[in-house]
Tab-separated table of C-alpha atoms and ligand atoms in Angstrom:
chain	number	residue	atom	x	y	z
R	1277	UNK	CA	-47.064	-75.043	-12.714
R	1278	UNK	CA	-44.610	-76.646	-15.131
R	1279	UNK	CA	-41.012	-77.216	-14.001
R	1280	UNK	CA	-38.426	-77.308	-16.763
R	1281	UNK	CA	-34.888	-78.558	-16.297
R	1282	UNK	CA	-32.328	-76.817	-18.465
R	1283	UNK	CA	-29.139	-78.404	-17.168
R	1284	UNK	CA	-26.990	-76.820	-19.873
R	1285	UNK	CA	-28.318	-73.248	-19.702
R	1286	UNK	CA	-26.104	-70.506	-21.060
R	1287	UNK	CA	-26.099	-67.297	-23.022
R	1288	UNK	CA	-27.012	-67.539	-26.712
R	1289	UNK	CA	-25.666	-64.940	-29.081
R	1290	UNK	CA	-27.345	-65.034	-32.458
R	1291	UNK	CA	-25.846	-62.970	-35.279
R	1292	UNK	CA	-27.574	-62.398	-38.598
R	1293	UNK	CA	-24.864	-62.100	-41.258
R	1294	UNK	CA	-25.542	-62.265	-44.980
R	1295	UNK	CA	-23.054	-64.227	-47.113
R	1296	UNK	CA	-20.981	-65.301	-44.136
R	1297	UNK	CA	-17.667	-66.912	-45.059
R	1298	UNK	CA	-14.773	-68.281	-43.040
R	1299	UNK	CA	-12.057	-65.660	-42.600
R	1300	UNK	CA	-14.356	-62.690	-43.314
R	1301	UNK	CA	-15.114	-59.583	-41.209
R	1302	UNK	CA	-18.734	-58.703	-40.475
R	1303	UNK	CA	-21.049	-56.392	-38.612
R	1304	UNK	CA	-24.146	-58.487	-37.968
R	1305	UNK	CA	-27.345	-57.043	-39.407
R	1306	UNK	CA	-29.063	-58.111	-36.222
R	1307	UNK	CA	-27.864	-59.465	-32.874
R	1308	UNK	CA	-29.868	-61.195	-30.192
R	1309	UNK	CA	-28.302	-61.929	-26.808
R	1310	UNK	CA	-30.577	-64.047	-24.685
R	1311	UNK	CA	-30.630	-66.931	-22.251
R	1312	UNK	CA	-30.225	-70.145	-24.192
R	1313	UNK	CA	-30.426	-73.869	-23.856
R	1314	UNK	CA	-33.122	-76.322	-24.842
R	1315	UNK	CA	-35.056	-76.059	-21.563
R	1316	UNK	CA	-35.013	-72.280	-21.730
R	1317	UNK	CA	-36.456	-72.391	-25.243
R	1318	UNK	CA	-39.200	-74.669	-23.918
R	1319	UNK	CA	-39.881	-72.302	-20.999
R	1320	UNK	CA	-40.055	-69.291	-23.322
R	1321	UNK	CA	-42.673	-70.888	-25.567
R	1322	UNK	CA	-44.628	-72.074	-22.512
R	1323	UNK	CA	-44.712	-68.495	-21.270
R	1324	UNK	CA	-45.898	-67.358	-24.717
R	1325	UNK	CA	-48.674	-69.937	-24.484
R	1326	UNK	CA	-49.722	-68.525	-21.101
R	1327	UNK	CA	-48.426	-71.359	-18.917
R	1328	UNK	CA	-46.860	-70.676	-15.502
R	1329	UNK	CA	-43.348	-72.091	-15.668
R	1330	UNK	CA	-40.242	-72.309	-13.517
R	1331	UNK	CA	-36.916	-73.174	-15.064
R	1332	UNK	CA	-34.049	-74.731	-13.152
R	1333	UNK	CA	-30.518	-75.944	-13.851
R	1334	UNK	CA	-27.049	-74.571	-13.127
R	1335	UNK	CA	-25.957	-70.939	-13.432
R	1336	UNK	CA	-22.518	-69.507	-12.764
R	1337	UNK	CA	-20.568	-66.257	-13.027
R	1338	UNK	CA	-21.622	-63.180	-14.980
R	1339	UNK	CA	-23.293	-65.269	-17.656
R	1340	UNK	CA	-25.254	-67.078	-14.956
R	1341	UNK	CA	-26.385	-63.768	-13.441
R	1342	UNK	CA	-27.329	-62.467	-16.883
R	1343	UNK	CA	-29.438	-65.465	-17.718
R	1344	UNK	CA	-31.255	-65.492	-14.372
R	1345	UNK	CA	-32.027	-61.767	-14.510
R	1346	UNK	CA	-33.020	-61.847	-18.163
R	1347	UNK	CA	-35.440	-64.722	-17.588
R	1348	UNK	CA	-36.982	-63.022	-14.565
R	1349	UNK	CA	-37.408	-59.724	-16.386
R	1350	UNK	CA	-39.215	-61.559	-19.165
R	1351	UNK	CA	-41.617	-63.048	-16.631
R	1352	UNK	CA	-40.165	-66.551	-16.395
R	1353	UNK	CA	-39.372	-67.823	-12.912
R	1354	UNK	CA	-35.726	-68.869	-12.727
R	1355	UNK	CA	-34.544	-71.027	-9.847
R	1356	UNK	CA	-31.025	-72.189	-10.681
R	1357	UNK	CA	-28.357	-73.845	-8.563
R	1358	UNK	CA	-25.425	-71.400	-8.366
R	1359	UNK	CA	-22.149	-72.953	-9.512
R	1360	UNK	CA	-18.507	-72.002	-9.192
R	1361	UNK	CA	-17.651	-71.991	-12.902
R	1362	UNK	CA	-18.951	-69.620	-15.590
R	1363	UNK	CA	-22.062	-70.565	-17.599
R	1364	UNK	CA	-21.304	-71.017	-21.273
R	1365	UNK	CA	-21.872	-68.824	-24.330
R	1366	UNK	CA	-23.166	-70.302	-27.587
R	1367	UNK	CA	-22.743	-68.300	-30.804
R	1368	UNK	CA	-24.983	-68.919	-33.826
R	1369	UNK	CA	-24.431	-67.166	-37.143
R	1370	UNK	CA	-27.557	-67.216	-39.262
R	1371	UNK	CA	-27.021	-66.503	-42.930
R	1372	UNK	CA	-30.362	-65.931	-44.639
R	1373	UNK	CA	-28.776	-65.397	-48.067
R	1374	UNK	CA	-27.043	-68.784	-48.154
R	1375	UNK	CA	-29.498	-70.528	-45.852
R	1376	UNK	CA	-26.753	-71.648	-43.468
R	1377	UNK	CA	-26.329	-71.714	-39.703
R	1378	UNK	CA	-22.873	-71.782	-38.120
R	1379	UNK	CA	-22.481	-72.558	-34.405
R	1380	UNK	CA	-19.671	-72.062	-31.957
R	1381	UNK	CA	-20.433	-73.814	-28.655
R	1382	UNK	CA	-18.285	-73.221	-25.599
R	1383	UNK	CA	-17.555	-76.442	-23.745
R	1384	UNK	CA	-19.170	-74.979	-20.638
R	1385	UNK	CA	-18.673	-75.379	-16.916
R	1386	UNK	CA	-17.646	-78.428	-14.948
R	1387	UNK	CA	-20.141	-78.889	-12.119
R	1388	UNK	CA	-19.147	-80.460	-8.817
R	1389	UNK	CA	-20.838	-83.418	-7.079
R	1390	UNK	CA	-22.229	-81.113	-4.364
R	1391	UNK	CA	-23.698	-78.794	-7.022
R	1392	UNK	CA	-25.385	-81.804	-8.649
R	1393	UNK	CA	-26.749	-82.798	-5.219
R	1394	UNK	CA	-28.205	-79.349	-4.781
R	1395	UNK	CA	-29.935	-79.720	-8.140
R	1396	UNK	CA	-31.412	-83.075	-7.048
R	1397	UNK	CA	-32.808	-81.450	-3.889
R	1398	UNK	CA	-34.128	-78.438	-5.790
R	1399	UNK	CA	-35.833	-80.709	-8.349
R	1400	UNK	CA	-37.434	-82.632	-5.497
R	1401	UNK	CA	-38.830	-79.441	-3.944
R	1402	UNK	CA	-39.973	-77.931	-7.236
R	1403	UNK	CA	-41.859	-81.072	-8.198
R	1404	UNK	CA	-43.896	-80.841	-4.984
R	1405	UNK	CA	-45.690	-77.895	-6.583
R	1406	UNK	CA	-45.614	-78.964	-10.244
R	1407	UNK	CA	-48.332	-80.511	-12.401
R	1408	UNK	CA	-45.893	-81.390	-15.172
R	1409	UNK	CA	-42.125	-81.617	-15.623
R	1410	UNK	CA	-39.893	-81.253	-18.657
R	1411	UNK	CA	-36.246	-82.228	-19.023
R	1412	UNK	CA	-34.739	-80.813	-22.191
R	1413	UNK	CA	-31.273	-80.942	-23.636
R	1414	UNK	CA	-27.875	-82.112	-22.567
R	1415	UNK	CA	-26.065	-81.706	-19.266
R	1416	UNK	CA	-22.760	-80.087	-18.348
R	1417	UNK	CA	-19.567	-81.932	-17.586
R	1418	UNK	CA	-19.591	-83.416	-14.104
R	1419	UNK	CA	-23.170	-84.696	-14.372
R	1420	UNK	CA	-23.625	-88.472	-14.291
R	1421	UNK	CA	-25.227	-89.979	-17.372
R	1422	UNK	CA	-27.704	-91.563	-14.955
R	1423	UNK	CA	-28.957	-88.227	-13.584
R	1424	UNK	CA	-31.961	-87.879	-15.906
R	1425	UNK	CA	-33.127	-91.366	-14.958
R	1426	UNK	CA	-32.997	-90.372	-11.282
R	1427	UNK	CA	-34.939	-87.160	-11.959
R	1428	UNK	CA	-37.537	-89.070	-13.978
R	1429	UNK	CA	-37.887	-91.434	-11.007
R	1430	UNK	CA	-38.491	-88.461	-8.676
R	1431	UNK	CA	-41.185	-87.123	-10.998
R	1432	UNK	CA	-42.831	-90.537	-11.076
R	1433	UNK	CA	-42.876	-90.727	-7.260
R	1434	UNK	CA	-44.380	-87.242	-7.086
R	1435	UNK	CA	-46.936	-88.098	-9.770
R	1436	UNK	CA	-45.831	-85.302	-12.101
R	1437	UNK	CA	-45.970	-86.528	-15.727
R	1438	UNK	CA	-42.592	-85.916	-17.341
R	1439	UNK	CA	-41.588	-85.108	-20.912
R	1440	UNK	CA	-37.989	-86.006	-21.727
R	1441	UNK	CA	-36.196	-84.468	-24.708
R	1442	UNK	CA	-32.617	-85.675	-24.494
R	1443	UNK	CA	-30.348	-87.773	-26.660
R	1444	UNK	CA	-27.758	-90.513	-26.644
R	1445	UNK	CA	-26.720	-91.908	-23.243
R	1446	UNK	CA	-28.698	-89.382	-21.174
R	1447	UNK	CA	-31.849	-90.539	-22.983
R	1448	UNK	CA	-30.982	-94.231	-23.222
R	1449	UNK	CA	-30.201	-94.529	-19.523
R	1450	UNK	CA	-33.370	-92.688	-18.468
R	1451	UNK	CA	-35.705	-95.063	-20.298
R	1452	UNK	CA	-35.833	-97.671	-17.538
R	1453	UNK	CA	-37.300	-94.958	-15.251
R	1454	UNK	CA	-40.156	-94.709	-17.785
R	1455	UNK	CA	-40.681	-91.048	-18.645
R	1456	UNK	CA	-44.308	-90.508	-19.694
R	1457	UNK	CA	-43.309	-88.815	-22.969
R	1458	UNK	CA	-40.067	-88.833	-24.937
R	1459	UNK	CA	-39.405	-86.529	-27.908
R	1460	UNK	CA	-36.486	-87.625	-30.036
R	1461	UNK	CA	-35.981	-86.254	-33.522
R	1462	UNK	CA	-35.410	-88.782	-36.306
R	1463	UNK	CA	-31.631	-89.008	-35.957
R	1464	UNK	CA	-31.869	-89.231	-32.155
R	1465	UNK	CA	-34.378	-92.089	-32.483
R	1466	UNK	CA	-32.120	-93.827	-35.006
R	1467	UNK	CA	-29.165	-93.589	-32.630
R	1468	UNK	CA	-31.345	-94.879	-29.794
R	1469	UNK	CA	-32.393	-98.003	-31.697
R	1470	UNK	CA	-29.041	-98.233	-33.452
R	1471	UNK	CA	-30.288	-98.364	-37.049
R	1472	UNK	CA	-31.732	-96.457	-39.997
R	1473	UNK	CA	-35.509	-95.966	-39.858
R	1474	UNK	CA	-37.942	-95.388	-42.717
R	1475	UNK	CA	-40.718	-92.782	-42.432
R	1476	UNK	CA	-43.340	-93.581	-41.341
R	1477	UNK	CA	-43.065	-97.385	-40.943
R	1478	UNK	CA	-39.655	-97.633	-39.257
R	1479	UNK	CA	-40.453	-94.756	-36.916
R	1480	UNK	CA	-43.759	-96.361	-35.956
R	1481	UNK	CA	-42.125	-99.741	-35.292
R	1482	UNK	CA	-39.394	-98.185	-33.124
R	1483	UNK	CA	-42.069	-96.168	-31.283
R	1484	UNK	CA	-44.110	-99.301	-30.627
R	1485	UNK	CA	-41.112	-101.032	-29.102
R	1486	UNK	CA	-40.465	-98.124	-26.770
R	1487	UNK	CA	-44.139	-98.020	-25.788
R	1488	UNK	CA	-43.875	-101.766	-25.149
R	1489	UNK	CA	-41.011	-100.971	-22.768
R	1490	UNK	CA	-43.290	-98.710	-20.720
R	1491	UNK	CA	-43.012	-95.234	-22.281
R	1492	UNK	CA	-46.570	-93.902	-22.683
R	1493	UNK	CA	-45.958	-91.598	-25.627
R	1494	UNK	CA	-43.123	-91.440	-28.160
R	1495	UNK	CA	-43.253	-88.287	-30.286
R	1496	UNK	CA	-40.637	-88.345	-33.025
R	1497	UNK	CA	-40.150	-85.008	-34.711
R	1498	UNK	CA	-39.277	-85.026	-38.404
R	1499	UNK	CA	-38.476	-81.410	-39.264
R	1500	UNK	CA	-40.603	-80.219	-42.199
R	1501	UNK	CA	-42.373	-83.591	-42.228
R	1502	UNK	CA	-43.923	-82.881	-38.816
R	1503	UNK	CA	-44.094	-85.487	-36.100
R	1504	UNK	CA	-45.209	-89.065	-35.558
R	1505	UNK	CA	-46.656	-90.037	-32.193
R	1506	UNK	CA	-46.920	-93.633	-31.027
R	1507	UNK	CA	-48.907	-93.977	-27.809
R	1508	UNK	CA	-50.104	-96.627	-25.394
R	1509	UNK	CA	-53.730	-95.496	-25.254
R	1510	UNK	CA	-54.349	-92.852	-27.915
R	1511	UNK	CA	-53.332	-94.566	-31.136
R	1512	UNK	CA	-50.663	-93.655	-33.669
R	1513	UNK	CA	-50.682	-90.252	-35.373
R	1514	UNK	CA	-48.783	-88.316	-37.994
R	1515	UNK	CA	-49.121	-84.538	-37.762
R	1516	UNK	CA	-47.903	-82.614	-40.793
R	1517	UNK	CA	-47.253	-78.892	-40.734
R	1518	UNK	CA	-48.120	-76.490	-43.556
R	1519	UNK	CA	-45.277	-75.216	-45.726
R	1520	UNK	CA	-43.687	-72.144	-44.167
R	1521	UNK	CA	-40.775	-69.911	-45.032
R	1522	UNK	CA	-38.096	-71.295	-42.736
R	1523	UNK	CA	-36.052	-68.609	-41.002
R	1524	UNK	CA	-34.444	-70.776	-38.343
R	1525	UNK	CA	-35.113	-74.362	-37.376
R	1526	UNK	CA	-33.016	-74.318	-34.176
R	1527	UNK	CA	-35.271	-74.800	-31.174
R	1528	UNK	CA	-38.210	-76.098	-33.206
R	1529	UNK	CA	-38.152	-79.356	-31.271
R	1530	UNK	CA	-38.138	-77.367	-28.027
R	1531	UNK	CA	-41.148	-75.330	-29.186
R	1532	UNK	CA	-42.848	-78.611	-30.106
R	1533	UNK	CA	-42.267	-79.901	-26.557
R	1534	UNK	CA	-43.722	-76.669	-25.139
R	1535	UNK	CA	-46.818	-76.920	-27.327
R	1536	UNK	CA	-47.359	-80.499	-26.254
R	1537	UNK	CA	-46.864	-79.616	-22.581
R	1538	UNK	CA	-49.212	-76.610	-22.740
R	1539	UNK	CA	-51.978	-78.652	-24.381
R	1540	UNK	CA	-51.446	-81.404	-21.791
R	1541	UNK	CA	-51.893	-78.855	-18.992
R	1542	UNK	CA	-55.152	-77.817	-20.638
R	1543	UNK	CA	-56.181	-81.503	-20.737
R	1544	UNK	CA	-56.784	-81.350	-24.465
R	1545	UNK	CA	-57.478	-84.634	-26.308
R	1546	UNK	CA	-54.331	-86.332	-27.600
R	1547	UNK	CA	-54.677	-85.277	-31.238
R	1548	UNK	CA	-55.046	-81.639	-30.161
R	1549	UNK	CA	-51.887	-81.922	-28.056
R	1550	UNK	CA	-49.993	-83.104	-31.101
R	1551	UNK	CA	-51.555	-80.384	-33.233
R	1552	UNK	CA	-50.437	-77.619	-30.863
R	1553	UNK	CA	-47.005	-79.259	-30.603
R	1554	UNK	CA	-46.439	-79.223	-34.366
R	1555	UNK	CA	-47.937	-75.739	-34.776
R	1556	UNK	CA	-45.523	-74.395	-32.137
R	1557	UNK	CA	-42.542	-76.194	-33.695
R	1558	UNK	CA	-43.409	-74.812	-37.108
R	1559	UNK	CA	-44.008	-71.305	-35.753
R	1560	UNK	CA	-40.501	-71.483	-34.299
R	1561	UNK	CA	-39.046	-72.533	-37.649
R	1562	UNK	CA	-40.741	-69.525	-39.266
R	1563	UNK	CA	-39.398	-67.055	-36.655
R	1564	UNK	CA	-35.944	-65.561	-36.055
R	1565	UNK	CA	-34.504	-66.796	-32.738
R	1566	UNK	CA	-35.050	-70.022	-30.776
R	1567	UNK	CA	-38.276	-70.138	-28.799
R	1568	UNK	CA	-39.202	-66.619	-29.930
R	1569	UNK	CA	-42.378	-67.454	-31.860
R	1570	UNK	CA	-45.574	-65.531	-31.104
R	1571	UNK	CA	-48.891	-66.814	-29.875
R	1572	UNK	CA	-50.535	-65.318	-32.992
R	1573	UNK	CA	-48.243	-67.272	-35.328
R	1574	UNK	CA	-48.921	-70.509	-33.446
R	1575	UNK	CA	-52.705	-69.894	-33.532
R	1576	UNK	CA	-52.551	-69.100	-37.231
R	1577	UNK	CA	-50.777	-72.387	-38.017
R	1578	UNK	CA	-52.921	-74.497	-35.692
R	1579	UNK	CA	-55.813	-75.220	-38.111
R	1580	UNK	CA	-53.315	-75.828	-40.949
R	1581	UNK	CA	-51.671	-78.826	-39.248
R	1582	UNK	CA	-52.942	-82.020	-40.907
R	1583	UNK	CA	-53.530	-84.972	-38.608
R	1584	UNK	CA	-53.673	-88.507	-39.876
R	1585	UNK	CA	-54.247	-91.638	-37.865
R	1586	UNK	CA	-51.678	-94.251	-38.891
R	1587	UNK	CA	-53.294	-97.121	-37.025
R	1588	UNK	CA	-56.670	-96.678	-38.762
R	1589	UNK	CA	-56.185	-99.950	-40.667
R	1590	UNK	CA	-55.393	-101.864	-37.480
R	1591	UNK	CA	-58.429	-100.251	-35.840
R	1592	UNK	CA	-60.720	-101.262	-38.704
R	1593	UNK	CA	-59.316	-104.809	-38.616
R	1594	UNK	CA	-59.866	-105.205	-34.902
R	1595	UNK	CA	-63.422	-103.810	-35.267
R	1596	UNK	CA	-64.150	-106.488	-37.884
R	1597	UNK	CA	-62.941	-109.324	-35.653
E	2533	LIG	N1	-38.617	-76.804	-42.201
E	2533	LIG	C1	-39.689	-76.890	-41.415
E	2533	LIG	N2	-40.919	-76.583	-41.909
E	2533	LIG	C2	-42.008	-76.694	-41.126
E	2533	LIG	N3	-41.981	-77.087	-39.843
E	2533	LIG	C3	-40.787	-77.392	-39.313
E	2533	LIG	C4	-39.584	-77.309	-40.054
E	2533	LIG	N4	-38.559	-77.680	-39.254
E	2533	LIG	C5	-39.115	-77.978	-38.059
E	2533	LIG	N5	-40.438	-77.813	-38.099
E	2533	LIG	C6	-41.411	-78.052	-37.016
E	2533	LIG	O1	-40.755	-78.184	-35.778
E	2533	LIG	C7	-40.906	-79.502	-35.252
E	2533	LIG	C8	-39.641	-79.969	-34.620
E	2533	LIG	O2	-38.605	-79.900	-35.554
E	2533	LIG	P1	-37.326	-80.846	-35.569
E	2533	LIG	O3	-37.720	-82.236	-35.891
E	2533	LIG	O4	-36.377	-80.172	-36.480
E	2533	LIG	O5	-36.875	-80.786	-34.052
E	2533	LIG	P2	-35.429	-80.953	-33.382
E	2533	LIG	O6	-34.486	-81.600	-34.334
E	2533	LIG	O7	-35.645	-81.583	-32.068
E	2533	LIG	O8	-35.019	-79.414	-33.176
E	2533	LIG	P3	-34.207	-78.704	-31.970
E	2533	LIG	O9	-33.569	-79.796	-31.143
E	2533	LIG	O10	-33.274	-77.768	-32.617
E	2533	LIG	O11	-35.212	-77.949	-31.156
E	2533	LIG	C9	-41.345	-80.349	-36.433
E	2533	LIG	O12	-42.128	-81.441	-35.986
E	2533	LIG	C10	-42.163	-79.348	-37.240
E	2533	LIG	O13	-43.441	-79.189	-36.685
E	2534	LIG	MG1	-34.351	-81.453	-30.384
């Protein structure tokens, strides 16, 4: 079982509108209303990949009921902490003609200290029956910036490897609890190390520092350029996806996390974990909707992901010595 924390779960409304412009009036060509939030995207792709998954977080009001019921009816276990305020709605307007995405994000609920305590206790119980844990995305107002660090600590105590995909303070403050895997994208990694990074050298150097600080695996996603993984025991890799027609890149990082988690559950070798991660991310980019990619699309892309070992020179040098 994989437990996924989606602390900022809400309802995503995605509208497809051609030639969208500010001040216009539109009937969307297509509308999708679905549970949303980074962790939910991860859970959806895990389900697609055949992994048993339970998703937790906060859910309130009609939106909270909608998201819980919708997840359950699509076969994903939902075990949220009920909250007093309404879960948020996020609107995305996808314009295929202009290649733009416009987002309107509600600020979302303020959670109370006792609701956060209930989440801590739920996390504790869920991890007793989990082989792997994922924390993805931001957290609502009312949550301490130290919460993810605490939850990483719990996972460590319960021996559940944890993948953390968060950014800014929530990520920075969780690092001392040593999540097994972190998955920043390039700009998140740059903000973490407070500087511009070149690809691949700067990304590799930053990854090495984080691994030196006790993170086992740093996977930095690079959009169309794939992902670079720096690891403690499995070397340094760059996985590049094939060229695809991009429909929507939102949630591609979440799909990548799901692919990595699924391959980890199957105890695949490290390079195969990264391959499935990048195939899932790319399948998401080629599909309308976040986390809506199919198993067939992922399988089709899998052999097309190119893997290159970036520490081959270092390896050869150490073999010579
Ligand atoms: N334009 C693209 N073409 C091919 N693959 C892509 C593209 N954009 C994203 N991907 C795939 O998805 C993975 C993750 O993408 P990205 O780096 O954009 O994640 P992210 O910024 O964390 O996204 P999000 O947080 O919205 O989920 C990439 O490593 C790559 O495999
Ligand atoms: Mg991301």
